[in-house]
Amino acid sequence: MRQIYMTPIYLTTTIRAAVSAAVLLLLGSVSGPVASGRGAYDWPLVPRPAVARGFDPPAQRWLPGHRGVDLAAPAEAAVLSAGAGTVRFAGRVVDRGVVSVVHPDQLTTTYEPVRPIVRAGQTVGRGQVLGYLDSGHPDCPAAACLHWGARRGTGATAAYLNPLMLVGAVRVRLKPVGTWP
């Protein structure tokens, strides 16, 4: 049987090519435009807001966590639909106003605390005003914060996503495995 020996340079090049191919395959298999802010989605506040608190999902779906991002803005700022879709809900949940929009790629974005000016069943375009930001979001270090969430699916099968991916604000970094020359 003939044995093939790989030189370290050839092996490194092969590993890098395999990792690059895997990344392209993964990015290509993501449904919907999540890699670019120039696609179907845009920021829900203008001007582009500062992220006051990042996405911090729980280890298990029933545990506490931060299933969205908090964007700092002045109270009364116009809250915009991140993408075109249909308003699924617009109203009060416990003590705050909430709007959720279902998009054509079946992604749902949520916005709170908002005084909605839209109604359930209404079609909205990207950048259309959904309502106005209320102050009083818990743990917000600014005058007001918009809690912006994104999820795919509903109920027990819902998968929460970092909404910053929708606008291309999340960097994907690959770390080497093993030792590199």
mmCIF file with all atom_site columns, C-alpha atoms in Angstrom:
data_model
loop_
_atom_site.group_PDB
_atom_site.id
_atom_site.type_symbol
_atom_site.label_atom_id
_atom_site.label_alt_id
_atom_site.label_comp_id
_atom_site.label_asym_id
_atom_site.label_entity_id
_atom_site.label_seq_id
_atom_site.pdbx_PDB_ins_code
_atom_site.Cartn_x
_atom_site.Cartn_y
_atom_site.Cartn_z
_atom_site.occupancy
_atom_site.B_iso_or_equiv
_atom_site.pdbx_formal_charge
_atom_site.auth_seq_id
_atom_site.auth_comp_id
_atom_site.auth_asym_id
_atom_site.auth_atom_id
_atom_site.pdbx_PDB_model_num
ATOM 1   C CA . MET A 1 1   ? 0.000   0.000  0.000  1.00 0.00 ? 1   MET A CA 1
ATOM 2   C CA . ARG A 1 2   ? 1.322   3.388  -0.962 1.00 0.00 ? 2   ARG A CA 1
ATOM 3   C CA . GLN A 1 3   ? 1.475   6.032  1.781  1.00 0.00 ? 3   GLN A CA 1
ATOM 4   C CA . ILE A 1 4   ? 1.093   9.747  1.140  1.00 0.00 ? 4   ILE A CA 1
ATOM 5   C CA . TYR A 1 5   ? 2.913   12.146 3.395  1.00 0.00 ? 5   TYR A CA 1
ATOM 6   C CA . MET A 1 6   ? 1.813   15.748 3.602  1.00 0.00 ? 6   MET A CA 1
ATOM 7   C CA . THR A 1 7   ? 4.278   18.506 4.196  1.00 0.00 ? 7   THR A CA 1
ATOM 8   C CA . PRO A 1 8   ? 3.312   21.027 6.899  1.00 0.00 ? 8   PRO A CA 1
ATOM 9   C CA . ILE A 1 9   ? 2.725   23.771 4.307  1.00 0.00 ? 9   ILE A CA 1
ATOM 10  C CA . TYR A 1 10  ? 0.442   21.561 2.196  1.00 0.00 ? 10  TYR A CA 1
ATOM 11  C CA . LEU A 1 11  ? -1.397  20.386 5.318  1.00 0.00 ? 11  LEU A CA 1
ATOM 12  C CA . THR A 1 12  ? -1.905  23.981 6.541  1.00 0.00 ? 12  THR A CA 1
ATOM 13  C CA . THR A 1 13  ? -3.172  25.070 3.115  1.00 0.00 ? 13  THR A CA 1
ATOM 14  C CA . THR A 1 14  ? -5.529  22.083 2.990  1.00 0.00 ? 14  THR A CA 1
ATOM 15  C CA . ILE A 1 15  ? -6.927  22.816 6.451  1.00 0.00 ? 15  ILE A CA 1
ATOM 16  C CA . ARG A 1 16  ? -7.429  26.498 5.628  1.00 0.00 ? 16  ARG A CA 1
ATOM 17  C CA . ALA A 1 17  ? -9.209  25.606 2.381  1.00 0.00 ? 17  ALA A CA 1
ATOM 18  C CA . ALA A 1 18  ? -11.460 23.140 4.207  1.00 0.00 ? 18  ALA A CA 1
ATOM 19  C CA . VAL A 1 19  ? -12.336 25.720 6.872  1.00 0.00 ? 19  VAL A CA 1
ATOM 20  C CA . SER A 1 20  ? -13.045 28.342 4.197  1.00 0.00 ? 20  SER A CA 1
ATOM 21  C CA . ALA A 1 21  ? -15.297 25.912 2.326  1.00 0.00 ? 21  ALA A CA 1
ATOM 22  C CA . ALA A 1 22  ? -17.158 25.057 5.555  1.00 0.00 ? 22  ALA A CA 1
ATOM 23  C CA . VAL A 1 23  ? -17.727 28.745 6.337  1.00 0.00 ? 23  VAL A CA 1
ATOM 24  C CA . LEU A 1 24  ? -19.041 29.425 2.840  1.00 0.00 ? 24  LEU A CA 1
ATOM 25  C CA . LEU A 1 25  ? -21.298 26.395 3.094  1.00 0.00 ? 25  LEU A CA 1
ATOM 26  C CA . LEU A 1 26  ? -22.650 27.560 6.469  1.00 0.00 ? 26  LEU A CA 1
ATOM 27  C CA . LEU A 1 27  ? -23.201 31.123 5.313  1.00 0.00 ? 27  LEU A CA 1
ATOM 28  C CA . GLY A 1 28  ? -24.865 29.928 2.152  1.00 0.00 ? 28  GLY A CA 1
ATOM 29  C CA . SER A 1 29  ? -27.238 27.636 4.042  1.00 0.00 ? 29  SER A CA 1
ATOM 30  C CA . VAL A 1 30  ? -28.603 30.364 6.309  1.00 0.00 ? 30  VAL A CA 1
ATOM 31  C CA . SER A 1 31  ? -32.076 31.170 5.066  1.00 0.00 ? 31  SER A CA 1
ATOM 32  C CA . GLY A 1 32  ? -32.849 34.824 4.693  1.00 0.00 ? 32  GLY A CA 1
ATOM 33  C CA . PRO A 1 33  ? -30.562 37.815 4.418  1.00 0.00 ? 33  PRO A CA 1
ATOM 34  C CA . VAL A 1 34  ? -28.757 37.703 7.735  1.00 0.00 ? 34  VAL A CA 1
ATOM 35  C CA . ALA A 1 35  ? -25.230 38.494 6.650  1.00 0.00 ? 35  ALA A CA 1
ATOM 36  C CA . SER A 1 36  ? -25.728 41.981 5.240  1.00 0.00 ? 36  SER A CA 1
ATOM 37  C CA . GLY A 1 37  ? -27.373 45.120 6.517  1.00 0.00 ? 37  GLY A CA 1
ATOM 38  C CA . ARG A 1 38  ? -27.812 46.129 2.859  1.00 0.00 ? 38  ARG A CA 1
ATOM 39  C CA . GLY A 1 39  ? -30.268 43.290 2.251  1.00 0.00 ? 39  GLY A CA 1
ATOM 40  C CA . ALA A 1 40  ? -33.853 43.057 3.419  1.00 0.00 ? 40  ALA A CA 1
ATOM 41  C CA . TYR A 1 41  ? -33.231 44.484 6.907  1.00 0.00 ? 41  TYR A CA 1
ATOM 42  C CA . ASP A 1 42  ? -32.083 47.764 8.411  1.00 0.00 ? 42  ASP A CA 1
ATOM 43  C CA . TRP A 1 43  ? -31.686 49.357 11.850 1.00 0.00 ? 43  TRP A CA 1
ATOM 44  C CA . PRO A 1 44  ? -34.959 50.027 13.721 1.00 0.00 ? 44  PRO A CA 1
ATOM 45  C CA . LEU A 1 45  ? -33.764 53.469 14.858 1.00 0.00 ? 45  LEU A CA 1
ATOM 46  C CA . VAL A 1 46  ? -32.267 56.429 12.984 1.00 0.00 ? 46  VAL A CA 1
ATOM 47  C CA . PRO A 1 47  ? -29.526 57.464 13.376 1.00 0.00 ? 47  PRO A CA 1
ATOM 48  C CA . ARG A 1 48  ? -27.760 54.146 13.933 1.00 0.00 ? 48  ARG A CA 1
ATOM 49  C CA . PRO A 1 49  ? -28.009 53.589 17.698 1.00 0.00 ? 49  PRO A CA 1
ATOM 50  C CA . ALA A 1 50  ? -25.412 52.490 20.211 1.00 0.00 ? 50  ALA A CA 1
ATOM 51  C CA . VAL A 1 51  ? -25.866 48.977 21.603 1.00 0.00 ? 51  VAL A CA 1
ATOM 52  C CA . ALA A 1 52  ? -26.462 49.452 25.332 1.00 0.00 ? 52  ALA A CA 1
ATOM 53  C CA . ARG A 1 53  ? -26.766 45.747 26.096 1.00 0.00 ? 53  ARG A CA 1
ATOM 54  C CA . GLY A 1 54  ? -25.886 42.858 23.800 1.00 0.00 ? 54  GLY A CA 1
ATOM 55  C CA . PHE A 1 55  ? -27.459 39.538 22.944 1.00 0.00 ? 55  PHE A CA 1
ATOM 56  C CA . ASP A 1 56  ? -26.948 37.012 25.745 1.00 0.00 ? 56  ASP A CA 1
ATOM 57  C CA . PRO A 1 57  ? -29.152 33.944 25.217 1.00 0.00 ? 57  PRO A CA 1
ATOM 58  C CA . PRO A 1 58  ? -29.576 31.416 28.011 1.00 0.00 ? 58  PRO A CA 1
ATOM 59  C CA . ALA A 1 59  ? -27.914 28.001 27.907 1.00 0.00 ? 59  ALA A CA 1
ATOM 60  C CA . GLN A 1 60  ? -31.377 26.391 27.958 1.00 0.00 ? 60  GLN A CA 1
ATOM 61  C CA . ARG A 1 61  ? -34.525 27.971 26.536 1.00 0.00 ? 61  ARG A CA 1
ATOM 62  C CA . TRP A 1 62  ? -36.339 27.962 29.896 1.00 0.00 ? 62  TRP A CA 1
ATOM 63  C CA . LEU A 1 63  ? -33.538 29.788 31.743 1.00 0.00 ? 63  LEU A CA 1
ATOM 64  C CA . PRO A 1 64  ? -33.302 33.582 32.062 1.00 0.00 ? 64  PRO A CA 1
ATOM 65  C CA . GLY A 1 65  ? -31.273 35.432 29.482 1.00 0.00 ? 65  GLY A CA 1
ATOM 66  C CA . HIS A 1 66  ? -31.273 38.463 27.207 1.00 0.00 ? 66  HIS A CA 1
ATOM 67  C CA . ARG A 1 67  ? -32.927 37.319 23.975 1.00 0.00 ? 67  ARG A CA 1
ATOM 68  C CA . GLY A 1 68  ? -32.320 40.484 21.991 1.00 0.00 ? 68  GLY A CA 1
ATOM 69  C CA . VAL A 1 69  ? -30.312 43.696 22.141 1.00 0.00 ? 69  VAL A CA 1
ATOM 70  C CA . ASP A 1 70  ? -31.009 47.023 23.841 1.00 0.00 ? 70  ASP A CA 1
ATOM 71  C CA . LEU A 1 71  ? -30.432 50.031 21.605 1.00 0.00 ? 71  LEU A CA 1
ATOM 72  C CA . ALA A 1 72  ? -29.950 53.425 23.285 1.00 0.00 ? 72  ALA A CA 1
ATOM 73  C CA . ALA A 1 73  ? -32.145 56.230 21.969 1.00 0.00 ? 73  ALA A CA 1
ATOM 74  C CA . PRO A 1 74  ? -34.062 59.250 23.219 1.00 0.00 ? 74  PRO A CA 1
ATOM 75  C CA . ALA A 1 75  ? -37.584 58.677 24.496 1.00 0.00 ? 75  ALA A CA 1
ATOM 76  C CA . GLU A 1 76  ? -40.190 59.362 21.804 1.00 0.00 ? 76  GLU A CA 1
ATOM 77  C CA . ALA A 1 77  ? -37.799 58.256 19.021 1.00 0.00 ? 77  ALA A CA 1
ATOM 78  C CA . ALA A 1 78  ? -39.590 56.751 16.023 1.00 0.00 ? 78  ALA A CA 1
ATOM 79  C CA . VAL A 1 79  ? -39.256 52.946 16.018 1.00 0.00 ? 79  VAL A CA 1
ATOM 80  C CA . LEU A 1 80  ? -38.991 51.586 12.486 1.00 0.00 ? 80  LEU A CA 1
ATOM 81  C CA . SER A 1 81  ? -39.726 48.163 11.065 1.00 0.00 ? 81  SER A CA 1
ATOM 82  C CA . ALA A 1 82  ? -36.368 46.507 10.355 1.00 0.00 ? 82  ALA A CA 1
ATOM 83  C CA . GLY A 1 83  ? -37.847 44.852 7.276  1.00 0.00 ? 83  GLY A CA 1
ATOM 84  C CA . ALA A 1 84  ? -41.016 44.528 5.245  1.00 0.00 ? 84  ALA A CA 1
ATOM 85  C CA . GLY A 1 85  ? -43.655 42.238 6.712  1.00 0.00 ? 85  GLY A CA 1
ATOM 86  C CA . THR A 1 86  ? -46.974 41.914 8.486  1.00 0.00 ? 86  THR A CA 1
ATOM 87  C CA . VAL A 1 87  ? -47.641 43.115 12.023 1.00 0.00 ? 87  VAL A CA 1
ATOM 88  C CA . ARG A 1 88  ? -48.457 40.030 14.102 1.00 0.00 ? 88  ARG A CA 1
ATOM 89  C CA . PHE A 1 89  ? -49.046 41.872 17.379 1.00 0.00 ? 89  PHE A CA 1
ATOM 90  C CA . ALA A 1 90  ? -49.271 45.496 18.461 1.00 0.00 ? 90  ALA A CA 1
ATOM 91  C CA . GLY A 1 91  ? -50.419 46.193 21.999 1.00 0.00 ? 91  GLY A CA 1
ATOM 92  C CA . ARG A 1 92  ? -49.591 45.917 25.677 1.00 0.00 ? 92  ARG A CA 1
ATOM 93  C CA . VAL A 1 93  ? -47.889 42.993 27.344 1.00 0.00 ? 93  VAL A CA 1
ATOM 94  C CA . VAL A 1 94  ? -47.983 43.384 31.128 1.00 0.00 ? 94  VAL A CA 1
ATOM 95  C CA . ASP A 1 95  ? -46.706 46.953 31.571 1.00 0.00 ? 95  ASP A CA 1
ATOM 96  C CA . ARG A 1 96  ? -45.222 47.854 28.174 1.00 0.00 ? 96  ARG A CA 1
ATOM 97  C CA . GLY A 1 97  ? -46.132 48.260 24.527 1.00 0.00 ? 97  GLY A CA 1
ATOM 98  C CA . VAL A 1 98  ? -44.858 45.595 22.151 1.00 0.00 ? 98  VAL A CA 1
ATOM 99  C CA . VAL A 1 99  ? -44.883 45.247 18.369 1.00 0.00 ? 99  VAL A CA 1
ATOM 100 C CA . SER A 1 100 ? -43.940 42.080 16.499 1.00 0.00 ? 100 SER A CA 1
ATOM 101 C CA . VAL A 1 101 ? -43.542 41.845 12.723 1.00 0.00 ? 101 VAL A CA 1
ATOM 102 C CA . VAL A 1 102 ? -43.402 38.623 10.688 1.00 0.00 ? 102 VAL A CA 1
ATOM 103 C CA . HIS A 1 103 ? -41.223 38.947 7.598  1.00 0.00 ? 103 HIS A CA 1
ATOM 104 C CA . PRO A 1 104 ? -41.452 37.011 4.297  1.00 0.00 ? 104 PRO A CA 1
ATOM 105 C CA . ASP A 1 105 ? -38.530 34.756 5.333  1.00 0.00 ? 105 ASP A CA 1
ATOM 106 C CA . GLN A 1 106 ? -40.594 33.736 8.430  1.00 0.00 ? 106 GLN A CA 1
ATOM 107 C CA . LEU A 1 107 ? -38.325 35.650 10.790 1.00 0.00 ? 107 LEU A CA 1
ATOM 108 C CA . THR A 1 108 ? -40.154 37.620 13.487 1.00 0.00 ? 108 THR A CA 1
ATOM 109 C CA . THR A 1 109 ? -38.716 40.844 14.861 1.00 0.00 ? 109 THR A CA 1
ATOM 110 C CA . THR A 1 110 ? -39.948 42.355 18.124 1.00 0.00 ? 110 THR A CA 1
ATOM 111 C CA . TYR A 1 111 ? -39.763 45.880 19.488 1.00 0.00 ? 111 TYR A CA 1
ATOM 112 C CA . GLU A 1 112 ? -40.395 47.112 23.050 1.00 0.00 ? 112 GLU A CA 1
ATOM 113 C CA . PRO A 1 113 ? -41.260 49.365 24.915 1.00 0.00 ? 113 PRO A CA 1
ATOM 114 C CA . VAL A 1 114 ? -43.168 51.041 22.094 1.00 0.00 ? 114 VAL A CA 1
ATOM 115 C CA . ARG A 1 115 ? -46.361 53.074 21.829 1.00 0.00 ? 115 ARG A CA 1
ATOM 116 C CA . PRO A 1 116 ? -47.633 51.402 18.664 1.00 0.00 ? 116 PRO A CA 1
ATOM 117 C CA . ILE A 1 117 ? -49.304 53.278 15.822 1.00 0.00 ? 117 ILE A CA 1
ATOM 118 C CA . VAL A 1 118 ? -49.797 50.110 13.746 1.00 0.00 ? 118 VAL A CA 1
ATOM 119 C CA . ARG A 1 119 ? -52.316 47.311 14.207 1.00 0.00 ? 119 ARG A CA 1
ATOM 120 C CA . ALA A 1 120 ? -52.164 43.507 13.906 1.00 0.00 ? 120 ALA A CA 1
ATOM 121 C CA . GLY A 1 121 ? -52.588 42.349 10.318 1.00 0.00 ? 121 GLY A CA 1
ATOM 122 C CA . GLN A 1 122 ? -51.211 45.575 8.828  1.00 0.00 ? 122 GLN A CA 1
ATOM 123 C CA . THR A 1 123 ? -48.570 45.288 6.110  1.00 0.00 ? 123 THR A CA 1
ATOM 124 C CA . VAL A 1 124 ? -45.470 47.405 6.769  1.00 0.00 ? 124 VAL A CA 1
ATOM 125 C CA . GLY A 1 125 ? -42.427 48.283 4.712  1.00 0.00 ? 125 GLY A CA 1
ATOM 126 C CA . ARG A 1 126 ? -38.798 48.401 5.771  1.00 0.00 ? 126 ARG A CA 1
ATOM 127 C CA . GLY A 1 127 ? -38.252 51.678 7.609  1.00 0.00 ? 127 GLY A CA 1
ATOM 128 C CA . GLN A 1 128 ? -41.949 52.317 8.253  1.00 0.00 ? 128 GLN A CA 1
ATOM 129 C CA . VAL A 1 129 ? -42.749 53.815 11.666 1.00 0.00 ? 129 VAL A CA 1
ATOM 130 C CA . LEU A 1 130 ? -44.255 51.193 13.997 1.00 0.00 ? 130 LEU A CA 1
ATOM 131 C CA . GLY A 1 131 ? -44.589 53.488 16.996 1.00 0.00 ? 131 GLY A CA 1
ATOM 132 C CA . TYR A 1 132 ? -42.637 55.637 19.407 1.00 0.00 ? 132 TYR A CA 1
ATOM 133 C CA . LEU A 1 133 ? -40.125 54.584 22.044 1.00 0.00 ? 133 LEU A CA 1
ATOM 134 C CA . ASP A 1 134 ? -41.223 54.758 25.673 1.00 0.00 ? 134 ASP A CA 1
ATOM 135 C CA . SER A 1 135 ? -38.723 55.255 28.483 1.00 0.00 ? 135 SER A CA 1
ATOM 136 C CA . GLY A 1 136 ? -38.443 52.861 31.379 1.00 0.00 ? 136 GLY A CA 1
ATOM 137 C CA . HIS A 1 137 ? -36.854 49.741 29.916 1.00 0.00 ? 137 HIS A CA 1
ATOM 138 C CA . PRO A 1 138 ? -35.256 47.785 32.821 1.00 0.00 ? 138 PRO A CA 1
ATOM 139 C CA . ASP A 1 139 ? -31.459 47.949 33.115 1.00 0.00 ? 139 ASP A CA 1
ATOM 140 C CA . CYS A 1 140 ? -31.195 50.606 30.408 1.00 0.00 ? 140 CYS A CA 1
ATOM 141 C CA . PRO A 1 141 ? -28.200 52.889 31.038 1.00 0.00 ? 141 PRO A CA 1
ATOM 142 C CA . ALA A 1 142 ? -29.557 55.559 28.637 1.00 0.00 ? 142 ALA A CA 1
ATOM 143 C CA . ALA A 1 143 ? -32.613 57.845 28.695 1.00 0.00 ? 143 ALA A CA 1
ATOM 144 C CA . ALA A 1 144 ? -34.479 55.080 26.859 1.00 0.00 ? 144 ALA A CA 1
ATOM 145 C CA . CYS A 1 145 ? -33.657 51.780 25.204 1.00 0.00 ? 145 CYS A CA 1
ATOM 146 C CA . LEU A 1 146 ? -35.384 49.822 22.483 1.00 0.00 ? 146 LEU A CA 1
ATOM 147 C CA . HIS A 1 147 ? -35.291 46.094 23.146 1.00 0.00 ? 147 HIS A CA 1
ATOM 148 C CA . TRP A 1 148 ? -35.008 44.605 19.649 1.00 0.00 ? 148 TRP A CA 1
ATOM 149 C CA . GLY A 1 149 ? -35.435 40.866 19.250 1.00 0.00 ? 149 GLY A CA 1
ATOM 150 C CA . ALA A 1 150 ? -35.462 38.338 16.416 1.00 0.00 ? 150 ALA A CA 1
ATOM 151 C CA . ARG A 1 151 ? -36.595 34.746 16.310 1.00 0.00 ? 151 ARG A CA 1
ATOM 152 C CA . ARG A 1 152 ? -37.347 32.036 13.822 1.00 0.00 ? 152 ARG A CA 1
ATOM 153 C CA . GLY A 1 153 ? -40.342 29.836 14.601 1.00 0.00 ? 153 GLY A CA 1
ATOM 154 C CA . THR A 1 154 ? -42.928 30.063 17.349 1.00 0.00 ? 154 THR A CA 1
ATOM 155 C CA . GLY A 1 155 ? -43.660 28.495 20.714 1.00 0.00 ? 155 GLY A CA 1
ATOM 156 C CA . ALA A 1 156 ? -41.431 25.685 21.934 1.00 0.00 ? 156 ALA A CA 1
ATOM 157 C CA . THR A 1 157 ? -39.608 25.496 18.595 1.00 0.00 ? 157 THR A CA 1
ATOM 158 C CA . ALA A 1 158 ? -38.663 29.192 18.426 1.00 0.00 ? 158 ALA A CA 1
ATOM 159 C CA . ALA A 1 159 ? -34.968 29.897 17.988 1.00 0.00 ? 159 ALA A CA 1
ATOM 160 C CA . TYR A 1 160 ? -33.867 33.325 19.202 1.00 0.00 ? 160 TYR A CA 1
ATOM 161 C CA . LEU A 1 161 ? -31.300 35.057 17.010 1.00 0.00 ? 161 LEU A CA 1
ATOM 162 C CA . ASN A 1 162 ? -29.028 38.014 17.519 1.00 0.00 ? 162 ASN A CA 1
ATOM 163 C CA . PRO A 1 163 ? -30.850 40.793 15.625 1.00 0.00 ? 163 PRO A CA 1
ATOM 164 C CA . LEU A 1 164 ? -27.537 42.535 14.939 1.00 0.00 ? 164 LEU A CA 1
ATOM 165 C CA . MET A 1 165 ? -26.908 39.775 12.362 1.00 0.00 ? 165 MET A CA 1
ATOM 166 C CA . LEU A 1 166 ? -29.755 41.253 10.309 1.00 0.00 ? 166 LEU A CA 1
ATOM 167 C CA . VAL A 1 167 ? -27.839 44.486 9.782  1.00 0.00 ? 167 VAL A CA 1
ATOM 168 C CA . GLY A 1 168 ? -24.377 42.977 9.375  1.00 0.00 ? 168 GLY A CA 1
ATOM 169 C CA . ALA A 1 169 ? -23.176 44.223 12.776 1.00 0.00 ? 169 ALA A CA 1
ATOM 170 C CA . VAL A 1 170 ? -21.942 40.831 14.042 1.00 0.00 ? 170 VAL A CA 1
ATOM 171 C CA . ARG A 1 171 ? -18.466 39.695 13.115 1.00 0.00 ? 171 ARG A CA 1
ATOM 172 C CA . VAL A 1 172 ? -17.850 36.013 12.573 1.00 0.00 ? 172 VAL A CA 1
ATOM 173 C CA . ARG A 1 173 ? -14.395 35.019 13.755 1.00 0.00 ? 173 ARG A CA 1
ATOM 174 C CA . LEU A 1 174 ? -12.840 31.636 13.229 1.00 0.00 ? 174 LEU A CA 1
ATOM 175 C CA . LYS A 1 175 ? -10.244 30.496 15.693 1.00 0.00 ? 175 LYS A CA 1
ATOM 176 C CA . PRO A 1 176 ? -7.541  28.023 14.708 1.00 0.00 ? 176 PRO A CA 1
ATOM 177 C CA . VAL A 1 177 ? -7.745  24.492 15.979 1.00 0.00 ? 177 VAL A CA 1
ATOM 178 C CA . GLY A 1 178 ? -4.502  22.837 16.978 1.00 0.00 ? 178 GLY A CA 1
ATOM 179 C CA . THR A 1 179 ? -1.113  24.332 16.304 1.00 0.00 ? 179 THR A CA 1
ATOM 180 C CA . TRP A 1 180 ? -0.363  26.464 13.273 1.00 0.00 ? 180 TRP A CA 1
ATOM 181 C CA . PRO A 1 181 ? 3.093   26.901 11.820 1.00 0.00 ? 181 PRO A CA 1
#
